[in-house]
Every structure is written in C-alpha cells, then in structure tokens.
PDB file of C-alpha atoms and ligand atoms in Angstrom:
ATOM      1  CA  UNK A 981      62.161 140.237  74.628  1.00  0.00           C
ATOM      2  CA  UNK A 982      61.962 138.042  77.588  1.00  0.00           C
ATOM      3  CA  UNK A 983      61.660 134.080  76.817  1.00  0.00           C
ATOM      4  CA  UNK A 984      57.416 134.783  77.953  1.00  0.00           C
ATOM      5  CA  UNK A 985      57.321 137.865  75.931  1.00  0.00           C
ATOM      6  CA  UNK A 986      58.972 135.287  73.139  1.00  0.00           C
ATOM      7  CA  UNK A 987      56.513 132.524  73.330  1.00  0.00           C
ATOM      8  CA  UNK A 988      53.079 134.770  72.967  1.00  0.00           C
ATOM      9  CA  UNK A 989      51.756 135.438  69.721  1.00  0.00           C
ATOM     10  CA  UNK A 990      51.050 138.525  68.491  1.00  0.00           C
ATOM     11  CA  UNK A 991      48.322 139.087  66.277  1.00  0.00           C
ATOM     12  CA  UNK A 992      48.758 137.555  62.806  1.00  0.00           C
ATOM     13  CA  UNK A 993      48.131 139.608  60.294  1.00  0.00           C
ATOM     14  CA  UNK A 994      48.820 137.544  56.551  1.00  0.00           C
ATOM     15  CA  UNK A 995      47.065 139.997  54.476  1.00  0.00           C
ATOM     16  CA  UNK A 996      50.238 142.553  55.188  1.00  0.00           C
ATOM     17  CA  UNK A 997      52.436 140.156  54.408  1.00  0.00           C
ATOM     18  CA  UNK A 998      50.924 139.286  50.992  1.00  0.00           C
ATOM     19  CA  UNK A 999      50.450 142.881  50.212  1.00  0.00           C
ATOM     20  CA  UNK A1000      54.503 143.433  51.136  1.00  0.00           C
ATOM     21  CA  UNK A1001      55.316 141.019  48.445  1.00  0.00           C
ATOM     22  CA  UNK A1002      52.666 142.266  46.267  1.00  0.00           C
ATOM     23  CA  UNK A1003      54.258 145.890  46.711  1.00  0.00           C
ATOM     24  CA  UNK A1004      57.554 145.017  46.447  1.00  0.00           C
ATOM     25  CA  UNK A1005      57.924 141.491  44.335  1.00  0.00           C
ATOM     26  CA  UNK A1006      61.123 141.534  43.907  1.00  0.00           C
ATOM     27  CA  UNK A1007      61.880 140.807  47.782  1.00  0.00           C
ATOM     28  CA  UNK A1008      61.723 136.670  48.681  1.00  0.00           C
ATOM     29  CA  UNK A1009      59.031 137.034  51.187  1.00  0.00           C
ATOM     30  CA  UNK A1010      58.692 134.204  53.666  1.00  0.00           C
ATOM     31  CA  UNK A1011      55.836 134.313  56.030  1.00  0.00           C
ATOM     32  CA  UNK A1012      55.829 132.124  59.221  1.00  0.00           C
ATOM     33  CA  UNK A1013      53.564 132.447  62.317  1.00  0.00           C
ATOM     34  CA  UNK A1014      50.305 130.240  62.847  1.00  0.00           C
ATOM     35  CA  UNK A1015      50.859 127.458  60.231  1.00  0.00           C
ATOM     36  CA  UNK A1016      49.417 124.570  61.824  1.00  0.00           C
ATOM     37  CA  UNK A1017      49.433 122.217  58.711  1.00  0.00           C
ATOM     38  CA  UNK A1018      50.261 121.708  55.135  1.00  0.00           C
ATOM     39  CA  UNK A1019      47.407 122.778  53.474  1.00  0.00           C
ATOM     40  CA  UNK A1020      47.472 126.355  55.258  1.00  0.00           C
ATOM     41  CA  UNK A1021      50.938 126.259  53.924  1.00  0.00           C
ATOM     42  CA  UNK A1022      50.319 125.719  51.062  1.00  0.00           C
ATOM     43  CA  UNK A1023      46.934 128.761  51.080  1.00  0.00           C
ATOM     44  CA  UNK A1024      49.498 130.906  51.708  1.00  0.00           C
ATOM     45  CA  UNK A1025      52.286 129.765  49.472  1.00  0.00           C
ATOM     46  CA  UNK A1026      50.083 130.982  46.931  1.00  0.00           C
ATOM     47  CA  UNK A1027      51.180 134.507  47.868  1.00  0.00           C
ATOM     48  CA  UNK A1028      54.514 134.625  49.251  1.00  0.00           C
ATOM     49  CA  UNK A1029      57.857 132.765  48.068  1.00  0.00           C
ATOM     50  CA  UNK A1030      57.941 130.449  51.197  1.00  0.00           C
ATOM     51  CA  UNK A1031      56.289 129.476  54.103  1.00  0.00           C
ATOM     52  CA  UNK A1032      57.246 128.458  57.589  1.00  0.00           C
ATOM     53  CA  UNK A1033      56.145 126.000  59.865  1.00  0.00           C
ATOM     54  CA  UNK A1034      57.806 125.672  63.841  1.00  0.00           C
ATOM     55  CA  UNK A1035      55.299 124.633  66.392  1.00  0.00           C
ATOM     56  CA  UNK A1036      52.996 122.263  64.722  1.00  0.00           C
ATOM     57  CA  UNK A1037      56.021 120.470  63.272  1.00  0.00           C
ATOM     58  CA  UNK A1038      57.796 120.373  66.763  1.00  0.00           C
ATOM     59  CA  UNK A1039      54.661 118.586  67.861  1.00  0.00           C
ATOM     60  CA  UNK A1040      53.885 116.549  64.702  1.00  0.00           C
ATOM     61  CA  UNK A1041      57.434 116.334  63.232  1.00  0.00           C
ATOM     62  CA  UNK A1042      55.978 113.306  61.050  1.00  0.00           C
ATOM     63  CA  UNK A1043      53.974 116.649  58.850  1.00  0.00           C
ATOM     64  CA  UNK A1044      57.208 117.130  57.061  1.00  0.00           C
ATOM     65  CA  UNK A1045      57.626 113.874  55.631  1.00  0.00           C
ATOM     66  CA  UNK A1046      55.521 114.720  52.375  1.00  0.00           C
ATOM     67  CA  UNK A1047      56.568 117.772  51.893  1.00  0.00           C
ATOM     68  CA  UNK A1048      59.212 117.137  49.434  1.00  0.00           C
ATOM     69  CA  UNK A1049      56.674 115.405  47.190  1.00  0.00           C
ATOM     70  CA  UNK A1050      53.934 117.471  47.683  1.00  0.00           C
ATOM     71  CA  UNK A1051      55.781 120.886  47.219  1.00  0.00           C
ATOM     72  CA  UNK A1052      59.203 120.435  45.955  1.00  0.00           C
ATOM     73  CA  UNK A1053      58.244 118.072  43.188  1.00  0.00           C
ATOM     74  CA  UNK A1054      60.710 115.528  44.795  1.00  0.00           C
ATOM     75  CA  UNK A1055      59.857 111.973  46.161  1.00  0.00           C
ATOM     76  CA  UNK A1056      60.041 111.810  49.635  1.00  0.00           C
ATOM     77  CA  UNK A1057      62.800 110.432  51.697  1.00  0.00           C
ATOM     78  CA  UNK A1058      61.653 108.035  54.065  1.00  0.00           C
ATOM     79  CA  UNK A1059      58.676 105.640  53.735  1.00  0.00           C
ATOM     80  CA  UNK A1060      57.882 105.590  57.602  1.00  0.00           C
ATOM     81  CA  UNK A1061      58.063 106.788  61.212  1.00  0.00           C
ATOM     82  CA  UNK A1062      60.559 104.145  62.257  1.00  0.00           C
ATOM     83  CA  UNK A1063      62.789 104.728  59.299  1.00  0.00           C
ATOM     84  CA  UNK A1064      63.274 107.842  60.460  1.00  0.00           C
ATOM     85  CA  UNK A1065      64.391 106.784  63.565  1.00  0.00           C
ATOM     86  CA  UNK A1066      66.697 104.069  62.410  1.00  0.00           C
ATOM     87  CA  UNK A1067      68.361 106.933  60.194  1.00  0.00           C
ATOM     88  CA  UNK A1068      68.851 109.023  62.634  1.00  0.00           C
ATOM     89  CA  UNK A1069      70.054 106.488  65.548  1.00  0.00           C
ATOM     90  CA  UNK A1070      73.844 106.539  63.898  1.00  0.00           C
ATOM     91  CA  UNK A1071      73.928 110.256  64.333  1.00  0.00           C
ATOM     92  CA  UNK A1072      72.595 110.075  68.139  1.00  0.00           C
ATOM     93  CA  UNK A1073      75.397 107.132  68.469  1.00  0.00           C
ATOM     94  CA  UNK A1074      78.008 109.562  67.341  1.00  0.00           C
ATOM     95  CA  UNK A1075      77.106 112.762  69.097  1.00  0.00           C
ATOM     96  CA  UNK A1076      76.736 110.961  72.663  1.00  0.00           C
ATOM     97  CA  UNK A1077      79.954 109.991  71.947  1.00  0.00           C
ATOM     98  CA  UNK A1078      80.947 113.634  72.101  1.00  0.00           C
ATOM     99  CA  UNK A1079      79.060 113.624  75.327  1.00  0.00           C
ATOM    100  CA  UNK A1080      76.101 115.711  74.051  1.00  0.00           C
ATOM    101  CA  UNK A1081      73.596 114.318  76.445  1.00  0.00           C
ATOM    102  CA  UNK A1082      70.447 112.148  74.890  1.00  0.00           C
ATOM    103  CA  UNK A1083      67.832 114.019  75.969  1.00  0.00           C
ATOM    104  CA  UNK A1084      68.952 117.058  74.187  1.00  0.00           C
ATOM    105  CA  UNK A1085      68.249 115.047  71.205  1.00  0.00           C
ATOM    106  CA  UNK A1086      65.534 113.035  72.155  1.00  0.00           C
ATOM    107  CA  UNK A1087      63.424 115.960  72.744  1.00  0.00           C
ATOM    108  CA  UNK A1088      62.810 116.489  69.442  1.00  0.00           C
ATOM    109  CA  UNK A1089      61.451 113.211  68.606  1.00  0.00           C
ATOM    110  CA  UNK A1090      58.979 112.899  71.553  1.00  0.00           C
ATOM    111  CA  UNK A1091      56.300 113.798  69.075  1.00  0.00           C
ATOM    112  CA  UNK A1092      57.415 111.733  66.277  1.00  0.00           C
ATOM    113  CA  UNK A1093      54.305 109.155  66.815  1.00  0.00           C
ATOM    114  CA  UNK A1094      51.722 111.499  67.789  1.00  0.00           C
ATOM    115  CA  UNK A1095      48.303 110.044  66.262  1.00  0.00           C
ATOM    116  CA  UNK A1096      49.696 107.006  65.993  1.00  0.00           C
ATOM    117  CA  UNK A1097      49.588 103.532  68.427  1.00  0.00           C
ATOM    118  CA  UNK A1098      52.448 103.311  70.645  1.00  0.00           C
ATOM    119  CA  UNK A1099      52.550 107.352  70.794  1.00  0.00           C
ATOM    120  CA  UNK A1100      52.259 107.358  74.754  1.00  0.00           C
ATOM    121  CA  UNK A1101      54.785 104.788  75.631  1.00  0.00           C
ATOM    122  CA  UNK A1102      56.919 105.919  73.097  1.00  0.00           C
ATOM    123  CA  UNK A1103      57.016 109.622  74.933  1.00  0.00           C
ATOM    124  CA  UNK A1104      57.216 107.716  78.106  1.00  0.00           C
ATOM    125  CA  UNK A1105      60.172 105.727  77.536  1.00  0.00           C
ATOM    126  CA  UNK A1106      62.314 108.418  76.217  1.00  0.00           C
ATOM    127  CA  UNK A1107      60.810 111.013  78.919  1.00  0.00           C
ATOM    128  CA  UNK A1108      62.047 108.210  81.736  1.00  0.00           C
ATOM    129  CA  UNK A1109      64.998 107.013  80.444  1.00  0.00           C
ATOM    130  CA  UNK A1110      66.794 109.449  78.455  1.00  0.00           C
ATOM    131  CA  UNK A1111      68.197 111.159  81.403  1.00  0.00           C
ATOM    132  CA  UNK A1112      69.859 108.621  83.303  1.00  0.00           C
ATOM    133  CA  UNK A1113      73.336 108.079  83.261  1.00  0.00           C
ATOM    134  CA  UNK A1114      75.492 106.771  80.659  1.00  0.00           C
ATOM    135  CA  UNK A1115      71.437 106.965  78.503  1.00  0.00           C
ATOM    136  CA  UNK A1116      72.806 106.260  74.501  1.00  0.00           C
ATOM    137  CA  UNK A1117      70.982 105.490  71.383  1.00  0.00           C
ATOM    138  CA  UNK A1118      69.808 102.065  73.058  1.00  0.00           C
ATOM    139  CA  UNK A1119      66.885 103.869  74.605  1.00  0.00           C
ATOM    140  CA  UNK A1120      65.866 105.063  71.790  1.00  0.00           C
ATOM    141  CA  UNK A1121      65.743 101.315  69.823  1.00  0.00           C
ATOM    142  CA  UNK A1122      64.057  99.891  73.086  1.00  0.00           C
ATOM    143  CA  UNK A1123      61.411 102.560  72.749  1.00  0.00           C
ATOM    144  CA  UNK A1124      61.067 101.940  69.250  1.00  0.00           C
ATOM    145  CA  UNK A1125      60.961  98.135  70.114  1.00  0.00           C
ATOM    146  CA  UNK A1126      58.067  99.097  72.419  1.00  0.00           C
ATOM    147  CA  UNK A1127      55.736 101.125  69.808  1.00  0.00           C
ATOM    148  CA  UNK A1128      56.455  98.313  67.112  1.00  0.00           C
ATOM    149  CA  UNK A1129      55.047  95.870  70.415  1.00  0.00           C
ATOM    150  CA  UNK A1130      51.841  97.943  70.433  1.00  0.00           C
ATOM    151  CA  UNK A1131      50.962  98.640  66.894  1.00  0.00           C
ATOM    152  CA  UNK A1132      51.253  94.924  66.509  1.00  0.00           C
ATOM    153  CA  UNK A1133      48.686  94.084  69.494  1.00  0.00           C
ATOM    154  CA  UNK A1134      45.249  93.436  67.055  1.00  0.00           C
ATOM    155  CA  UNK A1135      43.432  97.160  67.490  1.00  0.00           C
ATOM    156  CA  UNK A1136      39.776  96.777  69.453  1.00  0.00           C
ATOM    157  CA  UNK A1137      37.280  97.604  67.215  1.00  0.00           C
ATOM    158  CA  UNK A1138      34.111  99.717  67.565  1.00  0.00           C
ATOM    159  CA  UNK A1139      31.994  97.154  64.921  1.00  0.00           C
ATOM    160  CA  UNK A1140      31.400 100.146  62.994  1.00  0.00           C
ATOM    161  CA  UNK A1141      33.886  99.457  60.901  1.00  0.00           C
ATOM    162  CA  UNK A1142      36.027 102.367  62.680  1.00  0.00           C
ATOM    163  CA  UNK A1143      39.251 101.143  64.361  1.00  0.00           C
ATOM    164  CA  UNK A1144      39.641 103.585  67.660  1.00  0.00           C
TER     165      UNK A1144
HETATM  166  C1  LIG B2691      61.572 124.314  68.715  1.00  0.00           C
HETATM  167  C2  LIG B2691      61.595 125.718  68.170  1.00  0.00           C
HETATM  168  C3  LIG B2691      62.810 126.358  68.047  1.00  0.00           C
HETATM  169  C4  LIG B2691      62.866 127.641  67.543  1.00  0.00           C
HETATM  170  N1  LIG B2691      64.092 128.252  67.447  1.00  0.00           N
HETATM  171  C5  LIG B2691      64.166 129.502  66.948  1.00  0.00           C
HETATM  172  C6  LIG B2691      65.412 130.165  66.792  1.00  0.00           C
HETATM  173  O1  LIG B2691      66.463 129.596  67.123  1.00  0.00           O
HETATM  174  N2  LIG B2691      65.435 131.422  66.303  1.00  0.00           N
HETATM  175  C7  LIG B2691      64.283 132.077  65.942  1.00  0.00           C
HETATM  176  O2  LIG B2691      64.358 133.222  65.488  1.00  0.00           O
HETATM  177  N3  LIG B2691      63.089 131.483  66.059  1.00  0.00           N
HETATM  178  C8  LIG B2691      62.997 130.221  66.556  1.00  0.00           C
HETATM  179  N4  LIG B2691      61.768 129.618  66.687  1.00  0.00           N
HETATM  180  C9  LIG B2691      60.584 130.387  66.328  1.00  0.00           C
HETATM  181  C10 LIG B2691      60.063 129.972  64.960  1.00  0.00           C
HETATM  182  O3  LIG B2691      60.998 130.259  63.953  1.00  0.00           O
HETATM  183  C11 LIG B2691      58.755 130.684  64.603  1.00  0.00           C
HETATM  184  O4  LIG B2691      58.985 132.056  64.434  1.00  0.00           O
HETATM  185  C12 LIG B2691      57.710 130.529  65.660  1.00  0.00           C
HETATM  186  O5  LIG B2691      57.699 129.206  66.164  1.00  0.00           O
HETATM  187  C13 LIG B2691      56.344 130.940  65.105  1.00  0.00           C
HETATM  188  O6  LIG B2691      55.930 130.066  64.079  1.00  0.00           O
HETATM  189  P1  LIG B2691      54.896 128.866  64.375  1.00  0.00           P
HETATM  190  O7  LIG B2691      53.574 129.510  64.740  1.00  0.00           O
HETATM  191  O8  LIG B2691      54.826 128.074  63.107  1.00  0.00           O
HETATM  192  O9  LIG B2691      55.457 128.084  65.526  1.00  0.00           O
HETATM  193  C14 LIG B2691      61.688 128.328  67.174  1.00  0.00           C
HETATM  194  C15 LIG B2691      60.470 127.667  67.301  1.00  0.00           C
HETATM  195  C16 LIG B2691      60.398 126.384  67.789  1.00  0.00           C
HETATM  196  C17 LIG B2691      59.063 125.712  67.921  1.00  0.00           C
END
C-alpha cells in the first residue's frame, strides 16, 4: 500500500471480528481500528481477547495512564502528566547522546497535555525548539516549566461555577 492508501480507513466491520473469535475461540483475537477511548475498548473487550488503541492515544497519550488499573487489575504507574515527563527526560538525555535527534522523540509527547492548561504552549515550545541545533532534554524541562507557569495563573471563571 502506498503511505495514503495506509492512512485511510476502511470500513470497520467489529461484528466479523467477534464472530471470528466466536467461530474459532481458541485463536487470541485482537481487534484494533476505530478505538477512540477506553470505554469503546473496553465494549469490545467484551468479545475479543484484546483490544488496540493507535490514533486516539497518539493524540491523547495521557488515555493510557489508567489503563493498568482499570483493566489489568494493577495500580497505575504514574500519578500525573509531568511525572511522566520527568521519567522519561533521563531516557531523552541518554539517546541524544547517541545523537538520535529530539524531535524524533518529542513528537510523541506533543499531545501529552491535550485538554489540559498549558496544552498550546507546551506544543509550541517543543514544535519551535526541538529542532535547533545541539536541542537536548532542556527543551523539554523549559516547556514543562512553561505549562506548570500557566496552570498556576488563577483560571477566569464563567460565575457559573464552570472553570473554562
Ligand atoms: C503513531 C503510529 C504508529 C504506527 N505504527 C505502526 C507500525 O509500525 N506498524 C503497523 O502495522 N501499524 C502501525 N500503526 C497502525 C496502528 O497499529 C493501527 O492499525 C492503526 O492506527 C488503526 O488503529 P486506530 O484507529 O486505533 O488508530 C501505527 C499507528 C500510529 C498512530
């Protein structure tokens, strides 16, 4: 397929895929396509051995942190956005020391505070920065620096008791 042929969906059809494992249960049937959240996940965990989620948790990578808890019985790793970050700074530290450049890895991250205050610069900073020359793990604390500066600016408030 070519990479455009790659990135269009074809038409999902879930009720096969229940009805393959149905047919033949002894076959670990994982169905992935279209899974925009953790409740559809878990709709259609009900009939398959596993699900799989890409897109939505390329955009929203945060979705995954209550998965452990909420389907593996396990408590989940890490209490918050930026301690996610901090673990994985060391790891960014070490690989641009192997000259693997940061935006390769900052990529990944650029949706990490979607929904969240901060979310824009955060994107921003990395987008700008994390190309330059000689860019290391430093961009991504100043950028981290930057969403913790906004979330602690007092929200405005809409009197209805809604913060927007
Ligand atoms: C960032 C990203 C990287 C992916 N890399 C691969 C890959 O290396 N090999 C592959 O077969 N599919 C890859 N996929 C496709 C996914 O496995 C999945 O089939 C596809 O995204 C459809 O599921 P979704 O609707 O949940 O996104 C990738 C998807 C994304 C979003």
């Amino acid at each position: 397929m070519s990479p455009k042929q790659n990135r269009e969906v074809p038409p999902l059809r879930y009720e096969f895929v229940h009805r393959i494992k149905r047919d033949f249960p002894d076959l670990e049937v994982i169905l992935n396509g279209g899974v925009t959240s953790l409740d559809a996940a878990a709709a259609q965990a009900i009939h398959v051995d596993g699900v799989m989620i890409g897109r939505a948790a390329y955009r929203d990578p945060w979705m995954l942190a209550v998965v452990d808890s909420r389907f593996f019985g396990a408590s989940d790793p890490l209490a918050s956005r930026r301690e996610a970050v901090l673990g994985y700074l060391p790891y960014v530290a070490r690989q641009c020391e192997e000259g693997v450049p940061l935006h390769a890895m900052t990529r990944h991250i650029l949706g990490l505070f979607n929904g969240q205050r901060g979310a824009k610069r955060w994107r921003r900073h990395l987008s700008e920065n994390a190309r330059s020359t000689n860019a290391g793990a430093k961009v991504i604390e100043s950028a981290l620096t930057l969403v913790a500066a906004e979330a602690a600016i007092p929200p405005r408030h809409t009197g209805g008791g809604v913060y927007l």
